[in-house]
Amino acid sequence: MEQSSKEITAACNEQAPLMMKIAEIKKQIDTDETMFLDVCRGFVLIDAMRQAAKKKLNPNQLLKIRFVGESAIDHGGLKRKFFHLLAPDVSNNYFSGADNGSRFLINIITGVQNRKYYYLGVYFVLSVLYGGNGFPLMHDSLFNYLVYQSIDTSTVSVDNIPDQALKFLVNKVTC
């Protein structure tokens, strides 16, 4: 039985871990419907976000990537390359902190208001759906919160705050 996108969205709003939700979505991919994303290699993030705003990103449709000016056909390799190129751009433009997997979201309010974090979330899910590793750039506590809806407070430290002024204020309040 095929589920509507509203039913899938409702299922994803339940309190199940992200990987379980992704497995459910993967079962629903309609290989008869294809969503094409046309991107330039040098502007992967810009093109991906622009097309996300214009098109409805639907994880239920088969994703195919076309790199502008290239004649390759996407049998999986182009998708992997797309997500490989997208991850560092996402890291540099939407996260702040060290490059050792301890990065935190920046510009949260504007990112939420203009749906950029929503689109990034869809791309994260699509990356995992197609065998990628998502975007391995978040601090463990942020990843655990997003994926498992829990935070291990022992892993969160004032030292993880990348903004020095904010770190100073937090230290001042907690001392």
XYZ file of N, CA and C in Angstrom:
525
model
N 0.843 -1.181 0.000
C 0.000 0.000 0.000
C 0.887 1.244 0.000
N 0.646 2.150 -0.899
C 1.445 3.359 -1.021
C 0.926 4.432 -0.077
N 1.859 5.083 0.628
C 1.483 6.148 1.547
C 1.581 7.490 0.842
N 0.729 8.414 1.265
C 0.834 9.769 0.740
C 1.965 10.482 1.460
N 2.427 11.604 0.882
C 3.498 12.360 1.530
C 3.045 12.906 2.877
N 1.748 13.194 3.043
C 1.243 13.655 4.342
C 1.358 12.554 5.385
N 1.063 11.310 4.987
C 1.171 10.192 5.925
C 2.620 9.954 6.317
N 3.527 10.086 5.350
C 4.945 9.900 5.648
C 5.435 11.012 6.559
N 5.010 12.251 6.286
C 5.384 13.365 7.151
C 4.871 13.134 8.561
N 3.640 12.661 8.690
C 3.082 12.377 10.016
C 3.889 11.289 10.709
N 4.282 10.259 9.963
C 5.087 9.186 10.548
C 6.446 9.705 10.997
N 7.008 10.638 10.241
C 8.310 11.196 10.593
C 8.232 12.125 11.794
N 7.051 12.631 12.096
C 6.896 13.503 13.253
C 6.802 12.721 14.555
N 6.638 11.403 14.459
C 6.615 10.581 15.660
C 8.004 10.580 16.284
N 8.095 10.108 17.517
C 9.348 10.146 18.254
C 10.232 8.928 17.979
N 10.409 8.554 16.730
C 11.283 7.442 16.372
C 12.653 7.988 15.990
N 13.720 7.221 16.261
C 15.051 7.675 15.850
C 15.112 7.905 14.342
N 15.961 8.817 13.948
C 16.072 9.218 12.549
C 16.342 8.037 11.622
N 17.199 7.118 12.014
C 17.533 6.010 11.128
C 16.316 5.125 10.848
N 15.429 4.984 11.831
C 14.202 4.217 11.600
C 13.302 4.958 10.620
N 13.246 6.274 10.754
C 12.435 7.073 9.840
C 12.991 6.983 8.421
N 14.314 7.033 8.303
C 14.948 6.947 6.989
C 14.660 5.593 6.348
N 14.715 4.523 7.126
C 14.411 3.190 6.595
C 12.981 3.124 6.077
N 12.051 3.757 6.795
C 10.656 3.781 6.344
C 10.514 4.568 5.042
N 11.189 5.707 4.961
C 11.127 6.520 3.742
C 11.731 5.749 2.569
N 12.834 5.048 2.817
C 13.510 4.300 1.752
C 12.576 3.271 1.117
N 11.722 2.673 1.923
C 10.762 1.697 1.409
C 9.741 2.351 0.478
N 9.558 3.657 0.621
C 8.514 4.357 -0.126
C 9.005 5.009 -1.421
N 10.291 4.868 -1.750
C 10.803 5.507 -2.966
C 10.110 4.918 -4.187
N 9.526 5.792 -4.976
C 8.838 5.404 -6.211
C 9.843 5.514 -7.351
N 10.302 4.378 -7.843
C 11.314 4.391 -8.895
C 10.751 4.807 -10.247
N 9.431 4.956 -10.344
C 8.817 5.413 -11.589
C 8.813 6.937 -11.696
N 8.957 7.625 -10.562
C 8.991 9.090 -10.565
C 10.401 9.547 -10.232
N 10.944 10.443 -11.054
C 12.315 10.896 -10.880
C 12.351 12.396 -10.637
N 13.198 12.790 -9.700
C 13.436 14.202 -9.409
C 14.871 14.499 -9.858
N 15.019 15.374 -10.854
C 16.334 15.735 -11.362
C 16.812 17.018 -10.697
N 18.069 17.019 -10.258
C 18.706 18.236 -9.766
C 19.872 18.541 -10.695
N 19.861 19.737 -11.273
C 20.932 20.178 -12.156
C 21.835 21.116 -11.375
N 23.121 20.739 -11.232
C 24.045 21.543 -10.434
C 25.368 21.720 -11.162
N 26.021 22.839 -10.886
C 27.389 23.083 -11.352
C 28.334 22.627 -10.244
N 29.419 21.988 -10.602
C 30.349 21.479 -9.587
C 30.879 22.586 -8.681
N 31.112 23.756 -9.192
C 31.649 24.845 -8.384
C 30.612 25.573 -7.546
N 29.348 25.275 -7.749
C 28.266 25.976 -7.048
C 27.226 24.987 -6.520
N 27.683 23.874 -5.987
C 26.783 22.795 -5.583
C 25.776 23.267 -4.539
N 26.239 23.934 -3.498
C 25.326 24.373 -2.437
C 24.338 25.416 -2.948
N 24.828 26.395 -3.673
C 23.954 27.450 -4.205
C 22.891 26.840 -5.118
N 23.319 25.977 -6.032
C 22.367 25.345 -6.956
C 21.395 24.428 -6.221
N 21.890 23.680 -5.252
C 21.022 22.763 -4.503
C 19.957 23.532 -3.733
N 20.333 24.624 -3.086
C 19.367 25.403 -2.309
C 18.386 26.126 -3.226
N 18.874 26.633 -4.350
C 17.993 27.313 -5.303
C 16.951 26.336 -5.847
N 17.390 25.150 -6.217
C 16.449 24.172 -6.762
C 15.519 23.630 -5.688
N 16.002 23.551 -4.457
C 15.130 23.103 -3.364
C 13.986 24.085 -3.172
N 14.273 25.372 -3.308
C 13.237 26.391 -3.139
C 12.251 26.374 -4.310
N 12.742 26.072 -5.516
C 11.868 26.064 -6.686
C 11.071 24.773 -6.805
N 11.732 23.663 -6.576
C 11.083 22.357 -6.703
C 10.686 21.880 -5.314
N 9.753 20.992 -5.286
C 9.431 20.356 -4.012
C 10.336 19.141 -3.881
N 11.269 19.211 -2.932
C 12.139 18.067 -2.693
C 11.296 16.943 -2.111
N 11.235 15.860 -2.804
C 10.395 14.752 -2.372
C 11.245 13.497 -2.230
N 11.526 13.066 -0.995
C 12.339 11.865 -0.809
C 11.686 10.604 -1.359
N 10.404 10.693 -1.727
C 9.716 9.527 -2.286
C 9.996 9.344 -3.770
N 10.592 10.347 -4.397
C 10.933 10.232 -5.812
C 12.396 9.830 -5.944
N 12.699 9.094 -6.988
C 14.065 8.690 -7.272
C 14.879 9.935 -7.628
N 15.992 10.141 -6.952
C 16.835 11.314 -7.186
C 17.879 11.010 -8.250
N 18.005 11.914 -9.201
C 19.048 11.837 -10.221
C 19.747 13.186 -10.263
N 21.060 13.155 -10.320
C 21.871 14.371 -10.369
C 22.423 14.530 -11.777
N 22.374 15.766 -12.261
C 23.013 16.098 -13.536
C 23.953 17.265 -13.269
N 25.232 17.074 -13.585
C 26.189 18.165 -13.478
C 26.167 18.927 -14.795
N 25.946 20.225 -14.714
C 25.827 21.081 -15.895
C 27.109 20.980 -16.727
N 26.934 20.778 -18.025
C 28.063 20.696 -18.944
C 28.686 19.316 -19.038
N 28.140 18.353 -18.313
C 28.665 16.988 -18.351
C 27.585 16.054 -18.887
N 28.012 15.025 -19.593
C 27.034 14.131 -20.214
C 26.867 12.813 -19.464
N 27.443 12.700 -18.286
C 27.353 11.446 -17.526
C 25.912 11.165 -17.105
N 25.582 9.881 -17.018
C 24.262 9.435 -16.573
C 24.391 8.966 -15.130
N 23.450 9.370 -14.289
C 23.524 9.060 -12.862
C 23.034 7.644 -12.579
N 23.998 6.769 -12.296
C 23.681 5.412 -11.846
C 24.109 5.241 -10.387
N 24.315 6.347 -9.701
C 24.710 6.313 -8.297
C 25.962 7.124 -8.021
N 26.899 7.095 -8.937
C 28.160 7.808 -8.742
C 27.994 9.317 -8.685
N 27.133 9.859 -9.531
C 26.919 11.309 -9.532
C 26.240 11.762 -8.244
N 25.328 10.953 -7.723
C 24.692 11.287 -6.437
C 25.736 11.314 -5.336
N 26.594 10.288 -5.297
C 27.635 10.253 -4.260
C 28.555 11.461 -4.384
N 28.930 11.811 -5.609
C 29.802 12.970 -5.819
C 29.096 14.252 -5.389
N 27.831 14.381 -5.724
C 27.040 15.549 -5.332
C 27.054 15.712 -3.813
N 26.738 14.646 -3.079
C 26.700 14.743 -1.622
C 28.097 14.945 -1.040
N 29.115 14.366 -1.696
C 30.500 14.572 -1.264
C 30.899 16.043 -1.407
N 30.467 16.683 -2.478
C 30.759 18.104 -2.685
C 29.880 19.001 -1.814
N 28.666 18.576 -1.549
C 27.721 19.382 -0.772
C 28.118 19.476 0.700
N 28.605 18.388 1.284
C 28.893 18.352 2.728
C 29.850 19.451 3.192
N 31.014 19.660 2.558
C 31.891 20.734 3.050
C 31.304 22.132 2.845
N 30.530 22.318 1.774
C 29.874 23.614 1.569
C 28.859 23.883 2.672
N 28.095 22.862 3.043
C 27.132 22.998 4.143
C 27.883 23.309 5.425
N 28.965 22.594 5.669
C 29.761 22.792 6.878
C 30.278 24.223 6.983
N 30.807 24.743 5.897
C 31.402 26.081 5.916
C 30.377 27.205 5.956
N 29.174 26.963 5.452
C 28.185 28.032 5.351
C 27.109 28.012 6.427
N 26.880 26.877 7.066
C 25.783 26.782 8.034
C 26.215 26.316 9.416
N 27.510 26.058 9.591
C 28.011 25.593 10.877
C 29.244 26.393 11.264
N 29.499 26.440 12.557
C 30.664 27.139 13.076
C 31.349 26.238 14.085
N 32.654 26.356 14.176
C 33.414 25.564 15.139
C 34.575 24.877 14.458
N 35.236 24.000 15.204
C 36.406 23.291 14.694
C 35.998 22.289 13.614
N 36.948 21.943 12.766
C 36.679 20.992 11.682
C 36.872 19.542 12.117
N 36.689 19.270 13.385
C 36.904 17.913 13.892
C 35.593 17.242 14.280
N 34.505 17.633 13.644
C 33.211 17.051 13.975
C 32.567 17.688 15.179
N 32.969 18.887 15.527
C 32.376 19.547 16.700
C 31.773 20.890 16.311
N 31.040 20.891 15.225
C 30.481 22.138 14.717
C 29.019 22.283 15.132
N 28.606 23.555 15.302
C 27.246 23.879 15.712
C 26.594 24.760 14.653
N 25.265 24.722 14.591
C 24.511 25.539 13.638
C 24.735 27.020 13.885
N 24.778 27.799 12.797
C 24.840 29.255 12.898
C 23.660 29.836 12.135
N 23.350 31.083 12.390
C 22.243 31.776 11.716
C 20.952 30.972 11.803
N 20.662 30.475 12.980
C 19.533 29.562 13.144
C 18.203 30.219 12.794
N 17.966 31.430 13.269
C 16.670 32.078 13.045
C 16.425 32.298 11.555
N 17.381 32.899 10.860
C 17.174 33.143 9.429
C 17.143 31.833 8.650
N 17.924 30.852 9.080
C 17.908 29.549 8.416
C 16.573 28.849 8.535
N 15.922 29.030 9.681
C 14.598 28.438 9.885
C 13.555 29.228 9.106
N 13.624 30.555 9.179
C 12.626 31.393 8.519
C 12.608 31.192 7.009
N 13.759 31.059 6.395
C 13.773 30.898 4.936
C 13.880 29.428 4.512
N 13.613 28.530 5.448
C 13.526 27.086 5.226
C 14.838 26.451 4.792
N 15.947 27.134 4.934
C 17.228 26.561 4.518
C 17.583 25.327 5.344
N 17.314 25.368 6.656
C 17.624 24.194 7.477
C 16.694 23.032 7.151
N 15.491 23.326 6.748
C 14.582 22.264 6.295
C 15.171 21.583 5.058
N 15.586 22.399 4.077
C 16.157 21.843 2.854
C 17.437 21.058 3.158
N 18.273 21.587 4.054
C 19.488 20.866 4.426
C 19.137 19.528 5.072
N 18.077 19.518 5.867
C 17.622 18.269 6.476
C 17.186 17.261 5.432
N 16.481 17.735 4.415
C 16.061 16.837 3.330
C 17.292 16.297 2.603
N 18.265 17.159 2.327
C 19.484 16.691 1.665
C 20.247 15.703 2.549
N 20.250 15.945 3.855
C 20.882 15.012 4.794
C 20.228 13.638 4.668
N 18.903 13.615 4.699
C 18.162 12.352 4.588
C 18.421 11.701 3.229
N 18.380 12.488 2.161
C 18.631 11.934 0.828
C 20.028 11.324 0.748
N 21.006 11.983 1.356
C 22.364 11.450 1.364
C 22.399 10.066 2.002
N 21.742 9.928 3.149
C 21.711 8.637 3.836
C 20.892 7.619 3.042
N 19.778 8.064 2.462
C 18.944 7.156 1.661
C 19.721 6.517 0.518
N 20.623 7.284 -0.070
C 21.365 6.792 -1.222
C 22.753 6.286 -0.846
N 22.902 5.867 0.414
C 24.128 5.189 0.825
C 25.242 6.078 1.313
N 24.998 7.372 1.431
C 26.019 8.268 1.952
C 26.014 8.270 3.470
N 26.825 9.125 4.044
C 26.906 9.189 5.498
C 26.327 10.487 6.043
N 25.404 11.082 5.306
C 24.856 12.346 5.784
C 25.932 13.406 5.714
N 25.933 14.288 6.640
C 26.959 15.324 6.706
C 27.689 15.163 8.035
N 28.811 14.436 8.057
C 29.493 14.125 9.319
C 30.299 15.308 9.842
N 29.610 16.340 10.282
C 30.309 17.549 10.678
C 29.800 18.125 11.982
N 28.741 17.565 12.515
C 28.122 18.137 13.704
C 28.793 17.646 14.983
N 28.723 18.466 16.001
C 29.153 18.052 17.326
C 28.281 16.871 17.750
N 28.856 15.945 18.500
C 28.122 14.741 18.917
C 26.801 15.070 19.595
N 26.794 16.094 20.444
C 25.558 16.425 21.168
C 24.478 16.933 20.217
N 24.853 17.719 19.199
C 23.882 18.200 18.217
C 23.369 17.033 17.375
N 24.269 16.162 16.935
C 23.865 14.997 16.152
C 22.914 14.114 16.955
N 23.259 13.821 18.205
C 22.405 12.972 19.040
C 21.044 13.608 19.274
N 21.012 14.916 19.417
C 19.728 15.589 19.605
C 18.873 15.469 18.345
N 19.467 15.726 17.185
C 18.717 15.671 15.931
C 18.285 14.248 15.587
N 19.146 13.275 15.831
C 18.858 11.901 15.428
C 18.052 11.151 16.474
N 18.426 11.298 17.742
C 17.805 10.488 18.791
C 16.938 11.287 19.753
N 16.825 12.588 19.560
C 16.049 13.483 20.416
C 16.511 13.436 21.871
N 17.801 13.253 22.079
C 18.328 13.282 23.441
C 19.710 13.921 23.425
N 20.072 14.475 24.560
C 21.382 15.099 24.701
C 22.085 14.472 25.893
N 23.312 14.040 25.671
C 24.159 13.585 26.762
C 24.896 14.824 27.257
N 24.439 15.373 28.364
C 24.998 16.642 28.841
C 26.459 16.525 29.239
N 26.950 15.312 29.427
C 28.365 15.162 29.776
C 29.270 15.491 28.593
N 28.735 15.463 27.376
C 29.551 15.779 26.200
C 29.473 17.245 25.808
N 28.604 18.002 26.461
C 28.445 19.415 26.135
C 29.290 20.232 27.099
N 30.119 21.091 26.547
C 31.015 21.909 27.353
C 31.001 23.339 26.836
N 31.281 24.261 27.719
C 31.396 25.664 27.309
C 32.506 25.802 26.276
N 33.518 24.951 26.357
C 34.621 25.005 25.394
C 34.176 24.681 23.972
N 33.011 24.046 23.808
C 32.493 23.727 22.481
C 31.851 24.924 21.792
N 31.635 26.014 22.500
C 31.001 27.197 21.913
C 32.035 27.914 21.053
N 31.809 27.994 19.744
C 32.806 28.599 18.861
C 32.886 30.118 18.964
N 31.793 30.774 19.297
C 31.754 32.233 19.382
C 32.352 32.669 20.719
N 33.467 33.392 20.664
C 34.184 33.773 21.883
C 33.372 34.698 22.783
N 32.629 35.626 22.204
C 31.812 36.542 23.011
C 30.714 35.770 23.733
N 30.079 34.842 23.038
C 29.040 34.025 23.654
C 29.635 33.119 24.730
N 30.812 32.565 24.465
C 31.489 31.719 25.449
C 31.768 32.520 26.721
N 32.221 33.766 26.563
C 32.492 34.636 27.711
C 31.220 34.857 28.524
N 30.109 35.151 27.834
C 28.842 35.390 28.537
C 28.354 34.143 29.274
N 28.482 32.984 28.654
C 28.058 31.742 29.310
C 28.916 31.482 30.543
N 30.216 31.694 30.418
C 31.096 31.526 31.582
C 30.728 32.492 32.698
N 30.378 33.708 32.333
C 30.017 34.720 33.322
C 28.732 34.324 34.057
N 27.764 33.791 33.325
C 26.484 33.397 33.920
C 26.647 32.160 34.801
N 27.474 31.212 34.383
C 27.596 29.953 35.122
C 28.545 30.028 36.305
N 29.360 31.055 36.397
C 30.314 31.153 37.524
C 29.725 31.864 38.713
